[in-house]
Tab-separated table of C-alpha atoms in Angstrom:
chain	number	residue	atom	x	y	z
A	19	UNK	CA	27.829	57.569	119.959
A	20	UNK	CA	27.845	53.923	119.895
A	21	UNK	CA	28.896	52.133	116.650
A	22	UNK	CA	24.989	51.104	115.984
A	23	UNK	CA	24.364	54.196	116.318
A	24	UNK	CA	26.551	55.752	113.656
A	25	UNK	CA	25.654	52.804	111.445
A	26	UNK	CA	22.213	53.519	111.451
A	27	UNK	CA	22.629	57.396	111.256
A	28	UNK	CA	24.661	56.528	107.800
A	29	UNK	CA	22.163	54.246	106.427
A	30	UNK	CA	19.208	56.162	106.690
A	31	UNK	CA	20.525	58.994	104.685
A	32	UNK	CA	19.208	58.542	101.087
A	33	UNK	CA	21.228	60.997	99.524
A	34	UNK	CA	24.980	59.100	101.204
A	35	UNK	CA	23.555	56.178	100.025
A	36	UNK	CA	23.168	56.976	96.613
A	37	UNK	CA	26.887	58.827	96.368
A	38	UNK	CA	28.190	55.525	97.698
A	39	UNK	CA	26.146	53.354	94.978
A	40	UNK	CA	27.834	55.976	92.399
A	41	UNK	CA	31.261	55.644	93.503
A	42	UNK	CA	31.260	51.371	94.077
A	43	UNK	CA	29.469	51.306	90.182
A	44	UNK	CA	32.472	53.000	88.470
A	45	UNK	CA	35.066	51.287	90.381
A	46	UNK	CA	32.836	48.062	89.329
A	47	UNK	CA	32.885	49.071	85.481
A	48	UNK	CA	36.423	49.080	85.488
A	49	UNK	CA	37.198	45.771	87.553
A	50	UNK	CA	37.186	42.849	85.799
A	51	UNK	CA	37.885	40.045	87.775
A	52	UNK	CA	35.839	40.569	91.037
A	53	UNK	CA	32.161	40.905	88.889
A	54	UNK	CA	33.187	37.875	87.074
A	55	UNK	CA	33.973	35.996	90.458
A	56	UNK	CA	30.759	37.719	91.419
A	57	UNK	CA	28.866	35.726	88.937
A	58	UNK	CA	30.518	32.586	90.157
A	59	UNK	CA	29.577	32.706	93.353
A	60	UNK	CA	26.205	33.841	92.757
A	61	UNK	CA	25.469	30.902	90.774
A	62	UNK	CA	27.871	28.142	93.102
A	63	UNK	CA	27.193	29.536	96.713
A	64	UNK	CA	30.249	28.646	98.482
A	65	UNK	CA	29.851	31.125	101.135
A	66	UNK	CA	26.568	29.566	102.253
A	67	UNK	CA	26.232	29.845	106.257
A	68	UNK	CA	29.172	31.452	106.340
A	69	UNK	CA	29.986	34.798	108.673
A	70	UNK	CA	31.952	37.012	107.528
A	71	UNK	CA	33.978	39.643	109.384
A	72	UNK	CA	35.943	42.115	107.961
A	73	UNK	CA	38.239	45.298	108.939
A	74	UNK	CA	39.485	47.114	105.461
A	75	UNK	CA	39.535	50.227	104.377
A	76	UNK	CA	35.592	50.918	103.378
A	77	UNK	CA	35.537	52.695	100.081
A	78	UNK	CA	34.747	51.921	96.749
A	79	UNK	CA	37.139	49.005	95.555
A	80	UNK	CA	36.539	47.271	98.981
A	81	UNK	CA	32.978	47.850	98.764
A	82	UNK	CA	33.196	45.166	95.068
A	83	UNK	CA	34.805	42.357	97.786
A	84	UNK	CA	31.998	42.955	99.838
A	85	UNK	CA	29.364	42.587	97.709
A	86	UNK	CA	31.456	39.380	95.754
A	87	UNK	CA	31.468	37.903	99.358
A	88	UNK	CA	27.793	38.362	100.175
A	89	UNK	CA	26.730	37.381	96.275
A	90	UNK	CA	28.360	33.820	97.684
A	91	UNK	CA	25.970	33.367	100.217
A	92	UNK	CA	27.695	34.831	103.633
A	93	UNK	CA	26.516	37.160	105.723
A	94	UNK	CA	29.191	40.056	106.031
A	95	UNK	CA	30.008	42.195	108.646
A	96	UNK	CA	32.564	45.126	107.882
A	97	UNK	CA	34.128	48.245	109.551
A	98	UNK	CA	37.310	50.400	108.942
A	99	UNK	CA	41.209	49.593	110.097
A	100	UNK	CA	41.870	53.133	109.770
A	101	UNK	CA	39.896	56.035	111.453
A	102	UNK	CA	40.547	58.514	108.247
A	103	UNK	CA	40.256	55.471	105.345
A	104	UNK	CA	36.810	55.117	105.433
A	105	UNK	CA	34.373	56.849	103.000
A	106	UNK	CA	31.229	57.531	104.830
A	107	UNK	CA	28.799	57.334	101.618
A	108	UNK	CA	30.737	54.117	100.523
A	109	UNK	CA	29.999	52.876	104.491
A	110	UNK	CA	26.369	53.657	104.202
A	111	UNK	CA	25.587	51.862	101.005
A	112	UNK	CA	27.124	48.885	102.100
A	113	UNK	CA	24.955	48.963	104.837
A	114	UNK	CA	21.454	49.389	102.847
A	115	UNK	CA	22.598	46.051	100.850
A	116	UNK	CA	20.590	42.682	102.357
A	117	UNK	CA	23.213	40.377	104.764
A	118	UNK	CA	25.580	43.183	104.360
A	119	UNK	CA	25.963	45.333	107.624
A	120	UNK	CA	28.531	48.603	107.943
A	121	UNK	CA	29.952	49.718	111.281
A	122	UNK	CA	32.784	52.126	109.414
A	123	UNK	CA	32.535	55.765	110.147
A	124	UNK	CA	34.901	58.372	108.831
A	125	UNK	CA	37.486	60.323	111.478
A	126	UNK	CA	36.202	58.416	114.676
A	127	UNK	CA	38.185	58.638	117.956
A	128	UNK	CA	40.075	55.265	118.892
A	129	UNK	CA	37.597	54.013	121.175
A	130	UNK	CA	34.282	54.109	118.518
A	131	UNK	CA	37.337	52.746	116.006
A	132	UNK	CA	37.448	49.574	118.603
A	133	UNK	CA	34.026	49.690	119.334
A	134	UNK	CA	32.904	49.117	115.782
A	135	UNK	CA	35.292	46.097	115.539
A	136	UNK	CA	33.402	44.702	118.565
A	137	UNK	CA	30.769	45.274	117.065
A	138	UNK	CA	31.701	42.921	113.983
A	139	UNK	CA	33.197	40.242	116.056
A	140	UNK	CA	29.552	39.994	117.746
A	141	UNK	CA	28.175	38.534	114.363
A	142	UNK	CA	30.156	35.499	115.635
A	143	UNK	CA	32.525	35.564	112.272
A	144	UNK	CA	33.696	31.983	111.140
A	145	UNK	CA	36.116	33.546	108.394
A	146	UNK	CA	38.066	36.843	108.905
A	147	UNK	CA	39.372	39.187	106.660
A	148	UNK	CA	41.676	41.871	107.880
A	149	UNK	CA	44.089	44.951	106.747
A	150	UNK	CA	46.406	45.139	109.544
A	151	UNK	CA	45.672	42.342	112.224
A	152	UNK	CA	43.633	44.533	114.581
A	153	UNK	CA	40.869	42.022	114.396
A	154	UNK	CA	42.754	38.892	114.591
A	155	UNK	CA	44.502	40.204	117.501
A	156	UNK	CA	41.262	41.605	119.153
A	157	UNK	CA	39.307	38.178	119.017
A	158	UNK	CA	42.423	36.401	120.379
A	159	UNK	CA	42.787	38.690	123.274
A	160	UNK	CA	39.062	39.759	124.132
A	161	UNK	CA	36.976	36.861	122.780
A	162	UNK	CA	39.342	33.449	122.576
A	163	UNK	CA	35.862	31.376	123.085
A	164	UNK	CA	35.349	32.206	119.418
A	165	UNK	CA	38.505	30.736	118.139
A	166	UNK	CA	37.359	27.355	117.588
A	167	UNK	CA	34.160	28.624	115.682
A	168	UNK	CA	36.379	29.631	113.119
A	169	UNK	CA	37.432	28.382	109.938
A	170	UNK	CA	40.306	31.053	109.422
A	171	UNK	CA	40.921	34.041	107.748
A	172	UNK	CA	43.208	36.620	105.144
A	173	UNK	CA	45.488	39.269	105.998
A	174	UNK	CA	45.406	42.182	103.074
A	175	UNK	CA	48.559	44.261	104.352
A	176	UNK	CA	52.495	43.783	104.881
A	177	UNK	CA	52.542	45.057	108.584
A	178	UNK	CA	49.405	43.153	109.776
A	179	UNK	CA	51.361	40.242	107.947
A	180	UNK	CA	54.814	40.823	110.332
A	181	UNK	CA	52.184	41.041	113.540
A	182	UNK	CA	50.928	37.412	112.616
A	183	UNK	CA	54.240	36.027	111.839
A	184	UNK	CA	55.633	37.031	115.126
A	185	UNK	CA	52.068	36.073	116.738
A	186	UNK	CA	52.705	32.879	114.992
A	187	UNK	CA	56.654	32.281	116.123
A	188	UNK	CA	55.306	32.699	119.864
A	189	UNK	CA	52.665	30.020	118.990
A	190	UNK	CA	49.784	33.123	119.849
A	191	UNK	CA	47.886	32.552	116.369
A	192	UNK	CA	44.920	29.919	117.207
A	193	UNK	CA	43.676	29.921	113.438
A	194	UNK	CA	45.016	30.088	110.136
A	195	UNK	CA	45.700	32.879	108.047
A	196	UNK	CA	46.584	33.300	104.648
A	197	UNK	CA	49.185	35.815	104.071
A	198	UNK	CA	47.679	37.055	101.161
A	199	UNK	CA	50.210	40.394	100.954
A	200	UNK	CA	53.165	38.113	100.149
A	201	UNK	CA	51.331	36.165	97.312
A	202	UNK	CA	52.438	37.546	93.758
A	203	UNK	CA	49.539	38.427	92.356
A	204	UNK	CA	49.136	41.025	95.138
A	205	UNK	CA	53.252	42.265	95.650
A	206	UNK	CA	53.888	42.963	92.424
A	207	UNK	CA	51.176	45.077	91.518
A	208	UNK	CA	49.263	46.196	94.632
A	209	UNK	CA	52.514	46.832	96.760
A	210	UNK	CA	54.484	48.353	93.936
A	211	UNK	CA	52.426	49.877	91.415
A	212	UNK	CA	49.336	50.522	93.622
A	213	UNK	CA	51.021	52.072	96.664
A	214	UNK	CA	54.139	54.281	94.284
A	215	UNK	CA	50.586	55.630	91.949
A	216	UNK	CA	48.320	56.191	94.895
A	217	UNK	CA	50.833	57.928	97.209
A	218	UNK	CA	52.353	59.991	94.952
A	219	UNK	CA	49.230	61.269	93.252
A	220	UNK	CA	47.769	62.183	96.943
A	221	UNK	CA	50.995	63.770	98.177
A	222	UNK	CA	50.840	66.076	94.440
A	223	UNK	CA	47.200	66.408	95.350
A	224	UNK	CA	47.115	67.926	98.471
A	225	UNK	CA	49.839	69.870	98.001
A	226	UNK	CA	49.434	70.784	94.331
A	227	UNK	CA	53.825	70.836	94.275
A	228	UNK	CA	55.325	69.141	91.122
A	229	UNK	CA	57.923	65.879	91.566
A	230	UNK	CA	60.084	67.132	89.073
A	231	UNK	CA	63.374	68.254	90.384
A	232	UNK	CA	62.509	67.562	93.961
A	233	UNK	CA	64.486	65.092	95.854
A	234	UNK	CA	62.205	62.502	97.032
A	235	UNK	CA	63.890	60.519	100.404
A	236	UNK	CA	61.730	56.889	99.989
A	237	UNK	CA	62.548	55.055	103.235
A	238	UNK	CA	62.333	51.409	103.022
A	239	UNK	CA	63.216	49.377	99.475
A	240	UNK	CA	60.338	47.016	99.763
A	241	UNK	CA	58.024	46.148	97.287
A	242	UNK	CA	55.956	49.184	98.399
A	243	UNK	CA	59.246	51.925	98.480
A	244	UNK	CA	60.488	49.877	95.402
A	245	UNK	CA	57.214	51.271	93.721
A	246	UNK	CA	57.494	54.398	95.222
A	247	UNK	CA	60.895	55.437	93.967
A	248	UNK	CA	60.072	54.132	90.782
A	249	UNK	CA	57.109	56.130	90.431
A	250	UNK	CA	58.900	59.242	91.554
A	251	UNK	CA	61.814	59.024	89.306
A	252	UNK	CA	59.256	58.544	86.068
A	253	UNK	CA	58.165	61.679	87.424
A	254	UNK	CA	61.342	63.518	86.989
A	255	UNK	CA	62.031	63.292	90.500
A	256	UNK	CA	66.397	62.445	91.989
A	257	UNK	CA	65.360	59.905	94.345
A	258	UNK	CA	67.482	58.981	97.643
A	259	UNK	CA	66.770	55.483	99.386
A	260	UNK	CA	67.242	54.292	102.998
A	261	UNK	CA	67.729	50.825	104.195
A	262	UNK	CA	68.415	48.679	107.328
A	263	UNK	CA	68.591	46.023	104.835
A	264	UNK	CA	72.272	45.204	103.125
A	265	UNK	CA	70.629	42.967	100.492
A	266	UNK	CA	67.909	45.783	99.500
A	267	UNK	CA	69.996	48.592	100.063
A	268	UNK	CA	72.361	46.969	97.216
A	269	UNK	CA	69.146	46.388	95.354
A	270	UNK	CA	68.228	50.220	95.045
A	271	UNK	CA	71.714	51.224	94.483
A	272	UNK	CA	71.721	48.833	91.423
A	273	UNK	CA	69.138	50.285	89.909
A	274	UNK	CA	70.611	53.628	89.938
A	275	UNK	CA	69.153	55.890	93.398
A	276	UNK	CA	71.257	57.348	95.671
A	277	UNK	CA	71.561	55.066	98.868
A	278	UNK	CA	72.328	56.500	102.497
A	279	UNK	CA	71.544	56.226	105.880
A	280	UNK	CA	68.312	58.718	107.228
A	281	UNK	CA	70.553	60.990	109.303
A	282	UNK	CA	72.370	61.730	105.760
A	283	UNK	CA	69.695	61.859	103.847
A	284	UNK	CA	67.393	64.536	105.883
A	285	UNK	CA	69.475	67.253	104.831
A	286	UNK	CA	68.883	66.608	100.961
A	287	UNK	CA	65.716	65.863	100.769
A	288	UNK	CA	62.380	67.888	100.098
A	289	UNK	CA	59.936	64.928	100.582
A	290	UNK	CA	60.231	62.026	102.671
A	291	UNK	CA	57.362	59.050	102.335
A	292	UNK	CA	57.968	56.010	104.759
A	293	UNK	CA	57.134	52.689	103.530
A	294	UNK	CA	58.815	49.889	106.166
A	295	UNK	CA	56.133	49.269	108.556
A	296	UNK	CA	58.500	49.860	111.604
A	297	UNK	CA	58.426	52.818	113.744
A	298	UNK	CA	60.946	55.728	114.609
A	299	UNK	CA	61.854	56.055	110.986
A	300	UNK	CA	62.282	59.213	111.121
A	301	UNK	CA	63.058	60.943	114.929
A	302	UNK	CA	63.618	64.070	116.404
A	303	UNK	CA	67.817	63.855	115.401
A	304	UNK	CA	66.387	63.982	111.622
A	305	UNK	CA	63.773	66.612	111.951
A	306	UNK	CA	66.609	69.148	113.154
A	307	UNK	CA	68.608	68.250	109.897
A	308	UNK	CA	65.787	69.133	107.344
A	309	UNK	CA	64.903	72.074	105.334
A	310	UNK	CA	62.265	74.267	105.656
A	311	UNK	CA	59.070	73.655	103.826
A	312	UNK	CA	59.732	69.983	103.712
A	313	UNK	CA	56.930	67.770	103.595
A	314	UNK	CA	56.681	64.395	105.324
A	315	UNK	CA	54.408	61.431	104.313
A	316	UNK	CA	53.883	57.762	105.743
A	317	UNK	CA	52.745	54.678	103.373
A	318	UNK	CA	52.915	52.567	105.994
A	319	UNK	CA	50.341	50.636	107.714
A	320	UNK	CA	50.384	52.174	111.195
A	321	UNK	CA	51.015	55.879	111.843
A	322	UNK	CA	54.289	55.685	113.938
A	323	UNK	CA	57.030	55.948	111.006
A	324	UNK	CA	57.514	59.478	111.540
A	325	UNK	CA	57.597	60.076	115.504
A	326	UNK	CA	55.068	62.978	115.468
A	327	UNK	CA	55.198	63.474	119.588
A	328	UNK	CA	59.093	64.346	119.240
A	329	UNK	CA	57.963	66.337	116.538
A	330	UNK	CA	55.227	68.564	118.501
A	331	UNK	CA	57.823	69.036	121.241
A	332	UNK	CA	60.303	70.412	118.991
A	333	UNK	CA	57.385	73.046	117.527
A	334	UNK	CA	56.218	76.451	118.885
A	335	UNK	CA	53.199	76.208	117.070
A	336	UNK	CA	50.915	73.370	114.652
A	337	UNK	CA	48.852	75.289	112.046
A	338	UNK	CA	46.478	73.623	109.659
A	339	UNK	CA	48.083	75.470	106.721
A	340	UNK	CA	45.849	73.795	103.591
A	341	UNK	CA	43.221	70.551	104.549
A	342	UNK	CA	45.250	67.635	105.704
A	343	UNK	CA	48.557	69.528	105.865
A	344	UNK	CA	49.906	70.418	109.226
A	345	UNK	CA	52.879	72.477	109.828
A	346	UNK	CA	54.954	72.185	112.614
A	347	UNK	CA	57.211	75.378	112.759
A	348	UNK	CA	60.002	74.993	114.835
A	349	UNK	CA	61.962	77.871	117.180
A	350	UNK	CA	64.588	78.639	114.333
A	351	UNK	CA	61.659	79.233	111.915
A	352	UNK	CA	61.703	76.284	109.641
A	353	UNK	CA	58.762	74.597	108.723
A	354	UNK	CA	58.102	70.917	108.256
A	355	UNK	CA	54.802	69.702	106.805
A	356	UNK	CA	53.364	66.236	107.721
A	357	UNK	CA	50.635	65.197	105.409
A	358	UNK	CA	47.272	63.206	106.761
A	359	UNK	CA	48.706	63.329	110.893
A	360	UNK	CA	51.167	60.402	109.511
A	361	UNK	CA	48.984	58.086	108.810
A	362	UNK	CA	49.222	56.091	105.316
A	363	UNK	CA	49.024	58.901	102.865
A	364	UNK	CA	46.798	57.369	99.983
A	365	UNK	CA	44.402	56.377	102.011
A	366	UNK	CA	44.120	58.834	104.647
A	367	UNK	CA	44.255	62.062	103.282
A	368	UNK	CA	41.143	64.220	102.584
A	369	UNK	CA	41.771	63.824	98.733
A	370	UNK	CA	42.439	60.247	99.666
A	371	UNK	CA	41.347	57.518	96.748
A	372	UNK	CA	43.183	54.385	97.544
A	373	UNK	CA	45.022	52.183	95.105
A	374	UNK	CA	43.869	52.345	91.251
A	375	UNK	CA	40.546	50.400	91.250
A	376	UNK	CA	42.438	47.608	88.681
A	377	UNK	CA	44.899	46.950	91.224
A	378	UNK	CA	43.004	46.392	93.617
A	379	UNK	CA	40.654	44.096	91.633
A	380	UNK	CA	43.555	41.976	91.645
A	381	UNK	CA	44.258	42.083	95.593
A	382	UNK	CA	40.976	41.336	96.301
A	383	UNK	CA	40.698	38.948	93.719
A	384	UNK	CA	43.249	36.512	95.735
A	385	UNK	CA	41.185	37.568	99.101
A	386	UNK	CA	37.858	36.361	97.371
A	387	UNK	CA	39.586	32.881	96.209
A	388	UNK	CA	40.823	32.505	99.645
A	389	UNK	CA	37.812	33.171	101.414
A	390	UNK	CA	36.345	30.533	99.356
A	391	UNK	CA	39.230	28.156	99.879
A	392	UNK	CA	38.388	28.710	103.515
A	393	UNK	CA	35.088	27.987	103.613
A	394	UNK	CA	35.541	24.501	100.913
A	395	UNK	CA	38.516	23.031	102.705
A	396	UNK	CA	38.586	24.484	106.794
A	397	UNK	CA	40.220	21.038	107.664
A	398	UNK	CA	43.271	21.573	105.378
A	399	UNK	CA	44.892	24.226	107.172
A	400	UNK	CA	45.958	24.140	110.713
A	401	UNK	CA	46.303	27.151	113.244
A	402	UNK	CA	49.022	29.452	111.826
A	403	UNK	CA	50.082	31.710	108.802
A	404	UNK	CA	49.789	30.112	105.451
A	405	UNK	CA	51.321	31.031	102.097
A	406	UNK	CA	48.334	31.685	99.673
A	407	UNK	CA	47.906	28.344	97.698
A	408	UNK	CA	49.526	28.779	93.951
A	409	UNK	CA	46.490	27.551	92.150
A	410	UNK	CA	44.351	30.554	93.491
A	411	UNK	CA	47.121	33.255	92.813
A	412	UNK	CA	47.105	31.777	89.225
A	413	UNK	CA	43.401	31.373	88.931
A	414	UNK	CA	43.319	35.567	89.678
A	415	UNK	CA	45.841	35.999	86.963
A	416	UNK	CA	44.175	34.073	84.205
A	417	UNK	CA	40.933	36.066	84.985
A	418	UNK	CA	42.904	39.273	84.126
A	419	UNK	CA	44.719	37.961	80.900
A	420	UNK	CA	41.419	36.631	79.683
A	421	UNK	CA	39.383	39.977	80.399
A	422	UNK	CA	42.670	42.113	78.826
A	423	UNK	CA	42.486	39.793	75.518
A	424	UNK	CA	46.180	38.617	76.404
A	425	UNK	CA	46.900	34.959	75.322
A	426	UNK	CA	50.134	33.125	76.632
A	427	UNK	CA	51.708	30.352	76.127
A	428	UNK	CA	51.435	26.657	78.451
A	429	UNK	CA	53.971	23.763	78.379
A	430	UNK	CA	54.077	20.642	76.442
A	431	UNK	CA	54.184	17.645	78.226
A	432	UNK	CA	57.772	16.834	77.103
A	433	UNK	CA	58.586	20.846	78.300
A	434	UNK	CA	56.743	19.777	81.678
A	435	UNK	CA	58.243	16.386	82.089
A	436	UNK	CA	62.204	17.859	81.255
A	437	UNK	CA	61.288	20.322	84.308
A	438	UNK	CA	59.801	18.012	86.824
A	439	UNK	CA	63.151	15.821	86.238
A	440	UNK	CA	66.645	16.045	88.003
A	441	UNK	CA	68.529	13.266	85.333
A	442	UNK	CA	68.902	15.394	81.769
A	443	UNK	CA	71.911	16.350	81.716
A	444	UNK	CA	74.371	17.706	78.596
């Protein structure tokens, strides 16, 4: 089935189309700064002529960026960077919307998955806007006579933002990007609060185990595993940490979890979640160390933290033992559980909701503003990864405190002039 083909076989179903319109109204009632940017653009139009590409995770929150991006004027092309992160019903009423067209289809094998991106890239985007780099990477290597056609584009996600660094240290990135992930507005809420609520609540849903008095192994001390552990010990969980890092490492020990390396640490735990965006996290010398009826999860980007093929050599059998939970029982009898085949855990799991909807109003909120930035000022930015301008993180924020009734205080001009000086002295 080609990727046309699935679109179209989405689209025409009345019935998806109308769950989809259900689920992107309530996650629009509770968003408040994407239907306000909305209303900006609608009125401005500063996506005029503008083609749009995009490869997110299609559900409901992603489905408000959408729209906020075609309300601006642009035609926008979408489909999934994960095969098991896409809502189908989400997918098709993006699709029924005018100069908005949906190639994402739930669970699809790795050549439709590529085949839908191809698919987007033949709208002939002249922004981007990615969650993971496979797009970026894909026009680069398949379809470089597009490069100069565009104006740049954003990078949602911490791994696709360590693929276009080192893309960008060999002098392979042909366009700027925005690395929207390391902007504030998106760390320290999407990475930390978003990905320690969303993961945990998925793991506790499919399952339907309590946190408390498990011990909860959280490798990587990130933003995202920061979030994670915190979220697990507020749940009554003890909380172990592993690090390659000496700075982190000495971060999470500070602030009171146990710190070790992952060969210690597989004998204590009961859950392990990956969060570092690397792979081998967790290998074949750590599976033989952990108890049975542990459960393994992965937060990251890409589904190689946990190495599943050393895994399926060590079993004698794989069992489906509750939907999205497969256990792996090994000769001796143990079982290990890996939740969603490994892949990131909130988002790919069939109970799988994604972030809270107001945190990712936020994250998109920066990826609308850049977009536009994109489209106002493509001469200002040459080929490369850019930190997200300050002004536009800020902008985001002062949405939010305005629609949350929250009033702060602004310097003086002495206060500003005594900090933009190097002479006061005692």
């Amino acid at each position: 089935m080609t990727a046309a083909t699935a679109r179209d076989a989405l689209s025409d179903d009345d019935d998806l189309v109308a769950e989809g319109e259900k689920k992107i109204a309530w996650a629009r009632e509770h968003m408040s700064i994407l239907p306000e940017m909305a209303e900006t653009f609608a009125e401005e139009q500063p996506l005029d002529g503008e083609v749009i590409g995009m490869a997110m995770h299609v559900e409901a929150k992603t489905a408000v960026l959408v729209e906020t991006l075609a309300a601006g004027g642009a035609e926008v092309a979408v489909t999934g960077c994960n095969p098991l992160s896409t809502h189908d019903d989400v997918s098709a009423a993006l699709d029924a919307q005018e100069n908005i067209t949906s190639y994402a289809r739930h669970g699809v094998d790795d050549d439709a998955y590529y085949e839908a991106i191809e698919a987007v890239i033949d709208h002939g985007p002249t922004i981007t806007v990615d969650d993971g780099g496979d797009m970026v990477f894909r026009i680069h290597q398949e379809h470089p006579d597009l490069l100069d056609s565009i104006k740049g584009g954003c990078e949602e996600t911490t791994t696709g933002v360590h693929r276009l660094r080192a893309m960008d240290r060999d002098g392979a990135l042909d366009y700027p990007m925005f690395a929207v992930n390391d902007t504030p507005m998106k760390r320290l809420f999407d990475n930390v609060h978003g990905t320690g609520e969303s993961s945990l609540a998925n793991i506790a849903m499919t399952t339907n185990l309590s946190w408390a008095g498990k011990t909860v192994v959280v490798a990587g001390y990130g933003y995202c595993g920061r979030g994670v552990a915190k979220k697990a010990a507020g749940q009554n969980a003890d909380v172990i940490v592993t690090e390659v890092d000496p700075r982190r490492a000495l971060e999470a020990h500070m602030e009171g979890y146990e710190v070790m390396p992952m060969a210690e640490a597989a004998s204590e735990g009961d859950v392990f979640l990956t969060t570092t965006g690397n792979r081998d996290v967790i290998t074949r010398e750590h599976f033989e160390d952990m108890a049975d009826g542990t459960v393994l999860a992965n937060a990251g980007h890409f589904d190689v933290e946990i190495n599943l093929e050393q895994l399926e050599e060590m079993a004698e059998s794989v069992t489906e033992v509750r939907d999205g939970i497969e256990e792996y029982e090994l000769p001796d009898g143990r079982r290990l559980n890996v939740l969603a085949e490994g892949r990131l855990v909130n988002l790919a799991s069939p109970v799988a909701m994604g972030h809270p909807v107001e945190v990712m109003d936020q994250s998109f909120g920066v990826q609308a503003a850049c977009v536009r930035e994109l489209a106002e000022r493509p001469g200002d930015y040459a080929a490369g990864v850019h930190e997200v301008p300050d002004d536009l993180d800020r902008e985001v924020a002062e949405i939010k405190l305005d629609a949350e009734g929250v009033a702060i205080d602004g310097l003086s001009g002495e206060q500003r002039e005594y900090m933009d000086s190097w002479d006061h002295g005692t």
